[in-house]
Coordinates of C-alpha atoms in Angstrom, one line a residue:
X173 CA -31.2 49.9 13.8
X174 CA -33.6 47.3 15.0
X175 CA -32.4 45.3 18.1
X176 CA -32.1 41.6 17.1
X177 CA -30.9 40.3 20.5
X178 CA -34.3 38.5 21.1
X179 CA -33.9 36.8 17.7
X180 CA -30.4 35.6 18.7
X181 CA -31.8 34.3 22.0
X182 CA -34.6 32.4 20.2
X183 CA -32.1 30.9 17.7
X184 CA -29.8 29.7 20.5
X185 CA -32.6 28.4 22.8
X186 CA -32.1 24.7 21.6
X187 CA -29.2 22.5 20.9
X188 CA -31.2 20.9 18.0
X189 CA -31.0 22.8 14.7
X190 CA -34.5 22.0 13.6
X191 CA -36.0 23.2 16.9
X192 CA -34.0 26.4 16.8
X193 CA -34.9 27.0 13.2
X194 CA -38.6 26.4 13.9
X195 CA -38.6 28.9 16.8
X196 CA -36.7 31.5 14.7
X197 CA -39.1 30.9 11.8
X198 CA -42.1 31.5 14.1
X199 CA -40.7 34.8 15.4
X200 CA -38.9 36.2 12.4
X201 CA -41.8 35.4 10.0
X202 CA -43.7 38.3 11.4
X203 CA -41.3 40.4 9.4
X204 CA -40.5 38.1 6.5
X205 CA -43.9 36.5 5.8
X206 CA -42.1 33.5 4.2
X207 CA -43.7 30.1 3.4
X208 CA -40.7 28.2 4.7
X209 CA -37.1 28.1 5.5
X210 CA -34.3 25.4 5.0
X211 CA -30.6 25.0 5.6
X212 CA -28.5 22.9 3.2
X213 CA -24.9 22.4 2.2
X214 CA -22.9 20.8 -0.6
X215 CA -21.8 17.3 0.5
X216 CA -18.6 16.8 -1.4
X217 CA -18.2 13.1 -0.5
X218 CA -21.5 12.5 -2.3
X219 CA -21.3 15.3 -4.8
X220 CA -24.8 16.3 -3.7
X221 CA -26.8 19.0 -1.9
X222 CA -27.8 17.6 1.5
X223 CA -30.5 19.3 3.8
X224 CA -29.9 19.8 7.5
X225 CA -33.3 21.3 8.3
X226 CA -36.6 22.3 6.7
X227 CA -39.5 24.2 8.3
X228 CA -42.7 25.6 6.8
X229 CA -46.0 26.8 8.3
X230 CA -47.0 23.2 9.1
X231 CA -43.9 22.8 11.3
X232 CA -40.8 20.7 11.0
X233 CA -40.7 18.8 7.7
X234 CA -38.9 15.5 6.7
X235 CA -35.6 16.2 5.1
X236 CA -35.5 15.8 1.3
X237 CA -33.1 13.2 0.0
X238 CA -29.6 14.4 -1.1
X239 CA -29.7 15.9 -4.7
X240 CA -26.9 15.0 -7.1
X241 CA -25.4 18.1 -8.7
X242 CA -24.5 18.0 -12.5
X243 CA -20.9 18.9 -13.2
X244 CA -21.9 22.0 -15.2
X245 CA -23.4 23.6 -12.0
X246 CA -20.2 23.3 -10.0
X247 CA -19.2 26.9 -10.7
X248 CA -22.4 28.0 -9.0
X249 CA -21.2 26.6 -5.7
X250 CA -18.7 29.5 -5.4
X251 CA -20.4 31.8 -2.8
X252 CA -19.7 35.4 -1.7
X253 CA -18.6 35.4 1.9
X254 CA -21.6 35.9 4.2
X255 CA -23.7 37.6 1.4
X256 CA -27.5 37.6 1.1
X257 CA -29.0 36.8 -2.3
X258 CA -32.5 38.3 -2.9
X259 CA -34.1 36.5 -5.8
X260 CA -37.5 37.7 -7.0
X261 CA -37.8 35.1 -9.7
X262 CA -36.3 31.6 -9.1
X263 CA -35.6 31.3 -12.9
X264 CA -32.9 34.0 -12.3
X265 CA -30.9 31.4 -10.4
X266 CA -30.7 28.1 -12.5
X267 CA -28.7 26.3 -9.9
X268 CA -31.2 26.9 -7.0
X269 CA -34.0 26.2 -9.4
X270 CA -32.5 22.8 -10.3
X271 CA -32.1 21.8 -6.6
X272 CA -35.5 23.0 -5.4
X273 CA -37.4 21.6 -8.4
X274 CA -36.6 18.2 -6.9
X275 CA -37.1 19.1 -3.2
X276 CA -39.4 22.1 -2.8
X277 CA -40.9 22.8 -6.3
X278 CA -43.4 25.4 -5.1
X279 CA -40.6 28.0 -4.4
X280 CA -40.8 31.1 -6.6
X281 CA -38.7 33.7 -4.8
X282 CA -36.3 33.6 -1.8
X283 CA -33.8 35.2 0.5
X284 CA -30.6 33.1 0.7
X285 CA -27.8 33.8 3.3
X286 CA -24.4 32.2 2.8
X287 CA -23.0 30.9 6.1
X288 CA -19.2 31.0 6.9
X289 CA -17.2 30.2 9.9
X290 CA -13.4 30.5 10.1
X291 CA -13.2 31.2 6.4
X292 CA -15.0 27.9 5.6
X293 CA -18.3 27.9 3.7
X294 CA -20.8 25.9 5.8
X295 CA -23.9 26.1 3.6
X296 CA -27.0 28.4 3.2
X297 CA -30.1 29.4 5.1
X298 CA -33.0 30.2 2.7
X299 CA -36.3 31.8 3.5
X300 CA -38.7 31.2 0.5
X301 CA -42.1 32.1 -0.8
X302 CA -44.4 30.5 -3.3
X303 CA -45.0 33.9 -4.8
X304 CA -42.7 35.9 -7.1
X305 CA -41.3 39.3 -6.0
X306 CA -42.1 38.6 -2.4
X307 CA -38.9 39.8 -0.5
X308 CA -37.2 43.2 -0.3
X309 CA -33.8 44.6 0.5
X310 CA -34.8 45.6 4.1
X311 CA -35.6 42.0 4.9
X312 CA -32.3 40.9 3.3
X313 CA -30.5 43.3 5.7
X314 CA -32.3 41.8 8.7
X315 CA -31.3 38.3 7.7
X316 CA -27.7 39.4 7.1
X317 CA -27.4 40.6 10.7
X318 CA -28.3 37.0 11.9
X319 CA -25.3 35.5 10.1
X320 CA -23.1 34.7 13.1
X321 CA -25.7 33.0 15.3
X322 CA -27.0 31.1 12.3
X323 CA -23.5 30.0 11.3
X324 CA -22.8 28.8 14.9
X325 CA -26.0 26.7 15.0
X326 CA -25.4 25.3 11.5
X327 CA -21.8 24.5 12.3
X328 CA -22.9 22.4 15.2
X329 CA -25.5 20.6 13.2
X330 CA -23.1 20.0 10.3
X331 CA -20.6 18.4 12.7
X332 CA -23.3 16.1 14.0
X333 CA -24.4 15.2 10.5
X334 CA -20.9 14.4 9.3
X335 CA -20.2 12.3 12.4
X336 CA -23.3 10.3 11.7
X337 CA -22.3 10.0 8.0
X338 CA -18.8 8.9 8.9
X339 CA -20.2 6.3 11.2
X340 CA -22.4 5.0 8.4
X341 CA -19.5 5.0 6.0
X342 CA -17.5 3.1 8.5
X343 CA -20.2 0.4 8.6
X344 CA -20.4 0.3 4.8
X345 CA -16.6 0.0 4.6
X346 CA -16.7 -2.9 7.1
X347 CA -19.4 -4.6 5.0
X348 CA -17.4 -4.0 1.9
X349 CA -14.2 -5.4 3.4
X350 CA -16.2 -8.4 4.6
X351 CA -17.6 -8.9 1.1
X352 CA -14.1 -8.6 -0.4
X353 CA -12.8 -11.1 2.0
X354 CA -15.5 -13.6 1.0
X355 CA -14.7 -12.9 -2.7
X356 CA -11.0 -13.5 -2.0
X357 CA -11.8 -16.8 -0.3
X358 CA -13.9 -18.1 -3.2
X359 CA -11.0 -19.5 -5.1
X360 CA -9.7 -21.4 -2.1
X361 CA -13.2 -22.7 -1.3
X362 CA -13.5 -24.0 -4.8
X363 CA -10.1 -25.5 -4.6
X364 CA -11.0 -27.4 -1.4
X365 CA -14.3 -28.5 -3.0
X366 CA -12.3 -30.5 -5.6
X367 CA -9.3 -31.3 -3.5
X368 CA -10.4 -31.7 0.2
X369 CA -7.3 -33.7 1.1
X370 CA -5.2 -30.6 0.4
X371 CA -6.8 -28.7 3.2
X372 CA -3.5 -28.2 5.0
X373 CA -2.0 -26.7 1.8
X374 CA -5.1 -24.5 1.5
X375 CA -4.4 -23.2 5.0
X376 CA -0.8 -22.5 4.0
X377 CA -1.9 -20.6 1.0
X378 CA -4.4 -18.5 3.0
X379 CA -1.6 -17.7 5.5
X380 CA 1.2 -16.8 3.0
X381 CA -0.8 -15.2 0.1
X382 CA -1.4 -11.8 1.8
X383 CA 2.3 -11.4 2.4
X384 CA 5.1 -10.5 0.0
X385 CA 7.2 -13.6 0.8
X386 CA 8.6 -15.6 -2.1
X387 CA 7.0 -19.1 -2.4
X388 CA 8.5 -22.3 -3.8
X389 CA 5.9 -24.9 -4.9
X390 CA 7.3 -28.4 -5.0
X391 CA 5.6 -31.4 -6.6
X392 CA 5.7 -34.0 -9.3
X393 CA 4.9 -33.0 -12.9
X394 CA 1.2 -32.5 -13.3
X395 CA 0.2 -32.1 -9.6
X396 CA -1.2 -28.6 -10.2
X397 CA 1.7 -26.3 -9.2
X398 CA 0.3 -23.7 -11.5
X399 CA -3.0 -23.8 -9.7
X400 CA -1.3 -23.0 -6.4
X401 CA 0.4 -20.0 -8.1
X402 CA -3.0 -18.8 -9.3
X403 CA -4.5 -19.1 -5.8
X404 CA -1.6 -17.2 -4.2
X405 CA -1.9 -14.4 -6.7
X406 CA -5.7 -14.1 -6.5
X407 CA -5.7 -14.0 -2.7
X408 CA -2.8 -11.4 -2.4
X409 CA -2.9 -7.6 -2.4
X410 CA -1.4 -7.9 -5.9
X411 CA -4.5 -9.6 -7.3
X412 CA -5.4 -6.5 -9.4
X413 CA -1.9 -6.6 -11.0
X414 CA -0.6 -9.0 -13.7
X415 CA 0.2 -12.7 -13.1
X416 CA 3.0 -13.5 -15.6
X417 CA 3.9 -17.2 -16.1
X418 CA 7.2 -18.5 -17.4
X419 CA 8.3 -22.0 -18.1
X420 CA 12.1 -21.7 -17.4
X421 CA 12.8 -25.0 -19.1
X422 CA 11.3 -23.7 -22.4
X423 CA 13.7 -20.7 -22.7
X424 CA 17.0 -21.4 -24.4
X425 CA 19.9 -19.9 -22.4
X426 CA 20.9 -17.5 -25.2
X427 CA 17.4 -16.0 -25.2
X428 CA 16.9 -15.8 -21.4
X429 CA 18.1 -12.2 -21.0
X430 CA 15.8 -10.8 -23.7
X431 CA 12.8 -12.8 -22.5
X432 CA 13.2 -12.0 -18.8
X433 CA 14.5 -8.4 -19.0
X434 CA 13.4 -7.2 -22.5
X435 CA 15.5 -5.4 -25.0
X436 CA 15.9 -1.9 -26.6
X437 CA 15.2 -1.2 -30.2
X438 CA 18.3 -2.0 -32.3
X439 CA 19.9 -4.2 -29.6
X440 CA 20.2 -7.0 -32.2
X441 CA 19.2 -7.5 -35.8
X442 CA 15.5 -8.4 -35.2
X443 CA 15.0 -5.9 -32.5
X444 CA 12.6 -3.6 -34.5
X445 CA 11.2 -2.0 -31.4
X446 CA 11.7 -1.8 -27.6
X447 CA 10.1 -4.8 -25.8
X448 CA 9.4 -5.2 -22.1
X449 CA 10.6 -8.5 -20.6
X450 CA 8.6 -10.8 -18.3
X451 CA 9.9 -8.9 -15.2
X452 CA 8.5 -5.5 -16.4
X453 CA 5.3 -7.1 -17.6
X454 CA 4.8 -8.5 -14.1
X455 CA 5.5 -5.1 -12.4
X456 CA 3.1 -4.6 -9.4
X457 CA 2.0 -8.2 -9.8
X458 CA 3.3 -11.8 -9.5
X459 CA 5.9 -13.6 -11.6
X460 CA 5.5 -17.4 -11.7
X461 CA 8.8 -19.2 -12.6
X462 CA 7.7 -22.7 -13.4
X463 CA 10.4 -25.5 -13.8
X464 CA 12.9 -23.3 -12.0
X465 CA 15.2 -26.3 -11.6
X466 CA 15.8 -26.4 -15.4
X467 CA 17.8 -23.1 -15.4
X468 CA 21.5 -23.3 -16.4
X469 CA 24.1 -22.1 -13.9
X470 CA 24.7 -18.9 -15.9
X471 CA 21.0 -18.2 -16.1
X472 CA 20.8 -18.7 -12.3
X473 CA 23.4 -16.0 -11.8
X474 CA 21.5 -13.5 -13.9
X475 CA 18.2 -14.3 -12.2
X476 CA 19.7 -14.0 -8.7
X477 CA 21.1 -10.5 -9.4
X478 CA 17.7 -9.3 -10.4
X479 CA 16.0 -10.8 -7.3
X480 CA 18.6 -9.3 -5.0
X481 CA 18.7 -5.8 -6.5
X482 CA 15.1 -5.6 -7.8
X483 CA 16.3 -3.9 -10.9
X484 CA 16.7 -5.0 -14.5
X485 CA 18.7 -3.7 -17.5
X486 CA 17.2 -4.4 -20.9
X487 CA 19.4 -6.0 -23.5
X488 CA 21.1 -3.2 -25.4
X489 CA 20.3 -0.7 -22.7
X490 CA 22.3 1.0 -19.9
X491 CA 19.5 2.3 -17.6
X492 CA 18.6 0.3 -14.5
X493 CA 14.8 -0.1 -14.2
X494 CA 13.2 -0.9 -10.8
X495 CA 10.7 -3.7 -10.8
X496 CA 8.2 -4.5 -8.1
X497 CA 7.5 -8.2 -8.5
X498 CA 6.5 -11.0 -6.2
X499 CA 8.1 -14.4 -7.0
X500 CA 6.4 -17.7 -7.0
X501 CA 8.6 -20.5 -8.3
X502 CA 7.9 -24.2 -8.9
X503 CA 9.8 -27.3 -9.7
X504 CA 9.4 -31.1 -9.7
X505 CA 13.1 -31.5 -8.9
X506 CA 14.8 -31.9 -5.5
X507 CA 16.5 -28.5 -5.4
X508 CA 18.2 -29.2 -2.1
X509 CA 19.9 -32.2 -3.6
X510 CA 20.8 -30.2 -6.7
X511 CA 22.4 -27.6 -4.3
X512 CA 24.5 -30.4 -2.7
X513 CA 25.4 -31.7 -6.2
X514 CA 26.5 -28.2 -7.2
X515 CA 24.0 -27.9 -10.1
X516 CA 21.8 -25.3 -8.4
X517 CA 23.1 -22.2 -6.6
X518 CA 22.6 -22.2 -2.9
X519 CA 22.1 -18.4 -2.6
X520 CA 19.3 -18.6 -5.3
X521 CA 17.7 -21.5 -3.5
X522 CA 17.7 -19.6 -0.2
X523 CA 16.2 -16.6 -2.1
X524 CA 13.4 -18.7 -3.6
X525 CA 12.8 -21.1 -0.7
X526 CA 11.4 -18.5 1.8
X527 CA 8.1 -20.4 2.1
X528 CA 8.0 -23.9 0.5
X529 CA 4.7 -25.7 -0.3
X530 CA 4.8 -29.4 -1.2
X531 CA 1.9 -30.9 -3.2
X532 CA 1.5 -34.7 -2.7
X533 CA 1.0 -36.7 -5.9
X534 CA -2.5 -37.7 -7.0
X535 CA -1.9 -41.4 -6.3
X536 CA -2.0 -40.5 -2.6
X537 CA -5.3 -38.7 -3.0
X538 CA -7.8 -41.2 -4.4
X539 CA -10.9 -39.3 -3.4
X540 CA -9.5 -36.1 -5.0
X541 CA -9.3 -37.9 -8.3
X542 CA -13.1 -38.6 -8.1
X543 CA -14.0 -35.0 -7.3
X544 CA -11.5 -33.6 -9.9
X545 CA -13.0 -35.9 -12.6
X546 CA -16.4 -34.3 -11.9
X547 CA -14.9 -30.9 -12.5
X548 CA -13.1 -31.9 -15.7
X549 CA -16.2 -33.7 -17.1
X550 CA -18.2 -30.5 -16.6
X551 CA -15.6 -28.6 -18.5
X552 CA -15.6 -31.2 -21.3
X553 CA -19.3 -30.9 -21.6
X554 CA -19.0 -27.2 -22.3
X555 CA -15.9 -27.6 -24.5
X556 CA -17.5 -30.1 -26.9
X557 CA -21.1 -28.7 -26.6
X558 CA -22.5 -32.0 -25.2
X559 CA -26.2 -32.0 -24.2
X560 CA -25.6 -34.3 -21.3
X561 CA -22.7 -34.2 -18.9
X562 CA -20.6 -37.4 -19.2
X563 CA -20.6 -39.6 -16.1
X564 CA -18.1 -42.3 -15.0
X565 CA -19.3 -45.8 -14.6
X566 CA -19.0 -47.4 -11.2
X567 CA -16.1 -49.5 -12.4
X568 CA -14.3 -46.4 -13.6
X569 CA -14.8 -44.6 -10.3
X570 CA -13.2 -47.6 -8.4
X571 CA -10.5 -47.7 -11.0
X572 CA -9.4 -44.1 -10.8
X573 CA -9.3 -44.4 -7.0
X574 CA -6.7 -47.1 -7.3
X575 CA -4.7 -46.0 -10.3
X576 CA -1.1 -44.8 -9.8
X577 CA -1.6 -41.6 -12.0
X578 CA 2.1 -41.2 -13.0
X579 CA 1.1 -38.0 -14.8
X580 CA -1.0 -36.8 -11.8
X581 CA -3.8 -34.3 -12.4
X582 CA -2.7 -33.5 -15.9
X583 CA -2.9 -37.2 -16.9
X584 CA -6.3 -37.5 -15.3
X585 CA -7.7 -34.5 -17.3
X586 CA -6.1 -35.8 -20.5
X587 CA -7.4 -39.4 -20.0
X588 CA -10.9 -38.1 -19.3
X589 CA -10.9 -36.1 -22.5
X590 CA -9.7 -39.1 -24.5
X591 CA -12.4 -41.3 -22.8
X592 CA -15.1 -38.7 -23.7
X593 CA -14.1 -38.5 -27.3
X594 CA -13.9 -42.3 -27.7
X595 CA -17.1 -43.1 -25.9
X596 CA -20.3 -43.9 -27.7
X597 CA -22.5 -42.9 -24.8
X598 CA -22.6 -40.5 -21.9
X599 CA -21.2 -43.2 -19.6
X600 CA -17.4 -43.2 -19.5
X601 CA -15.3 -46.3 -19.2
X602 CA -11.9 -45.0 -18.1
X603 CA -10.0 -48.2 -17.5
X604 CA -9.8 -49.4 -21.1
X605 CA -8.6 -45.9 -22.3
X606 CA -5.7 -46.0 -19.9
X607 CA -4.9 -49.7 -20.6
X608 CA -4.6 -48.9 -24.2
X609 CA -2.3 -45.9 -23.8
X610 CA -0.1 -46.3 -20.6
X611 CA 1.2 -48.7 -18.0
X612 CA -0.9 -49.1 -14.9
X613 CA 0.1 -49.5 -11.3
X614 CA -2.7 -50.4 -8.8
X615 CA -2.6 -49.6 -5.2
X616 CA -2.2 -52.9 -3.3
X617 CA -2.7 -54.8 -6.5
X618 CA -6.5 -54.1 -6.5
X619 CA -6.9 -54.3 -10.3
X620 CA -4.6 -57.2 -11.0
X621 CA -1.5 -55.4 -12.3
X622 CA 2.0 -56.3 -11.1
X623 CA 3.5 -53.8 -8.6
X624 CA 6.3 -51.8 -10.1
X625 CA 8.4 -48.8 -9.0
X626 CA 7.1 -45.3 -9.6
X627 CA 10.0 -44.5 -11.9
X628 CA 9.4 -47.7 -14.0
X629 CA 5.7 -46.8 -14.3
X630 CA 6.5 -43.3 -15.5
X631 CA 9.1 -44.6 -17.9
X632 CA 6.6 -47.1 -19.3
X633 CA 4.0 -44.3 -19.7
X634 CA 6.3 -42.2 -21.8
X635 CA 7.5 -45.2 -23.8
X636 CA 3.9 -46.1 -24.6
X637 CA 3.1 -42.5 -25.4
X638 CA 6.1 -42.2 -27.8
X639 CA 5.1 -45.4 -29.5
X640 CA 1.6 -44.1 -30.0
X641 CA 2.8 -40.9 -31.7
X642 CA 5.7 -42.7 -33.6
X643 CA 8.3 -40.6 -31.7
X644 CA 6.9 -37.2 -32.5
X645 CA 7.6 -34.8 -29.6
X646 CA 6.3 -31.3 -30.6
X647 CA 3.5 -30.0 -32.8
X648 CA -0.1 -31.0 -33.2
X649 CA -0.6 -34.6 -32.1
X650 CA 2.9 -34.8 -30.6
X651 CA 3.7 -36.4 -27.3
X652 CA 4.2 -33.0 -25.6
X653 CA 0.7 -31.9 -26.6
X654 CA -0.9 -35.2 -25.4
X655 CA 1.0 -35.1 -22.1
X656 CA 0.3 -31.3 -21.8
X657 CA 4.0 -30.5 -21.3
X658 CA 6.3 -28.1 -23.0
X659 CA 8.4 -30.0 -25.6
X660 CA 11.7 -28.9 -23.9
X661 CA 10.4 -30.1 -20.5
X662 CA 9.4 -33.4 -22.1
X663 CA 12.8 -33.8 -23.8
X664 CA 14.5 -33.1 -20.4
X665 CA 12.2 -35.7 -18.7
X666 CA 13.0 -38.4 -21.4
X667 CA 16.7 -37.7 -21.1
X668 CA 16.6 -38.3 -17.3
X669 CA 14.6 -41.5 -17.8
X670 CA 17.2 -42.6 -20.4
X671 CA 14.5 -42.9 -23.1
X672 CA 15.8 -42.5 -26.7
X673 CA 13.3 -41.3 -29.4

């Protein structure tokens, strides 16, 4: 048997795979007369064949790009341990033909040695020729005897390759995370663009959103509490999950259980099929409980139990179902005072009030009103298919800076829509629209209206609104639709203001 010690010595003469392979090719080619040699492996992370080295008679060659492998070739990747494949016509091996047609198309025949180390398949070393029927079994036996040193050199090269690839993947991951962080900040950047005076609230949202803490959003009706819930959800780790919104004041107490927790088929007369409640619908996401202060004492008890145990039981069912939900609640009421009065449970308040966020009313944010009006006018242009975006007159801009805005952002949006619809030109006069539909309170008397209390202003607004709709609360053209409130919420508001309709 031929001594191959000198071949082993040549192969191990360099720490670089390509140099070792080049020297081996130069010496061994006296017996193989090959046109070239390459080493490649199947890169599972990319589902592609990647090359570690390629040598031909001209010397060390640039490495071909990784070659994606179609799924129907995967079975071809199962190799015999350490075997040599002697192929006289490349068409006899469709898998190799597919790979080399994209990398070294001149190959017609080859000797291919599978390389293994510690039971792990490393890849292949392949001596090839541009002629068919070029290699013989004796040459295959010689290549087989070089398995161990070739496997050692390939193993070292493969480790170096994978370390470099992991480093590149780490850089790509960092860039991706940075990009995701920028994407997650976009909503808050847009929020600040239209409400710069709420920068402190934006900071609070950025701080609390990534956590799992419950948030209680406090503010007058129409200040944008729902927008805060949207931001918290979109900037949290639950952003890919559902955001389910509930107006607690709109659910009658006798329907609360079926709405929140769902029901089983046959639980009551109209239960034709099983239905998931809001908690299950929000599983792995966020549940926004708007107007939480409107819940009755019995409803508060049922909600508290679910928040404590993180399980629900459907109406008509017996099985406890675990729910993974983050709670964001909101109210215009003073819950702490309600706790003191005994109308709101203290333990539920503690459960919800983990991180409170208070939104100041729009009357304290004159410049925000100007910026928000630009946003709403852009939306109205798209909504009504206007060719030119409506603009506020200089008088209107000064007016909205000083107006009391008892309905806050909701009133601003609604007023702008009415102004756009009633205007005969693209320039909007906002003052007359508001004078015709609601009472006005000016800051420091700048527009000549008597100073009144905030509650009186709100009361006057709703009285004027009810007069306008002739006492109609719900349905198309009703007061609730115009004020953009749920009818039950509006009725509750009117009751507190002692307004009869």
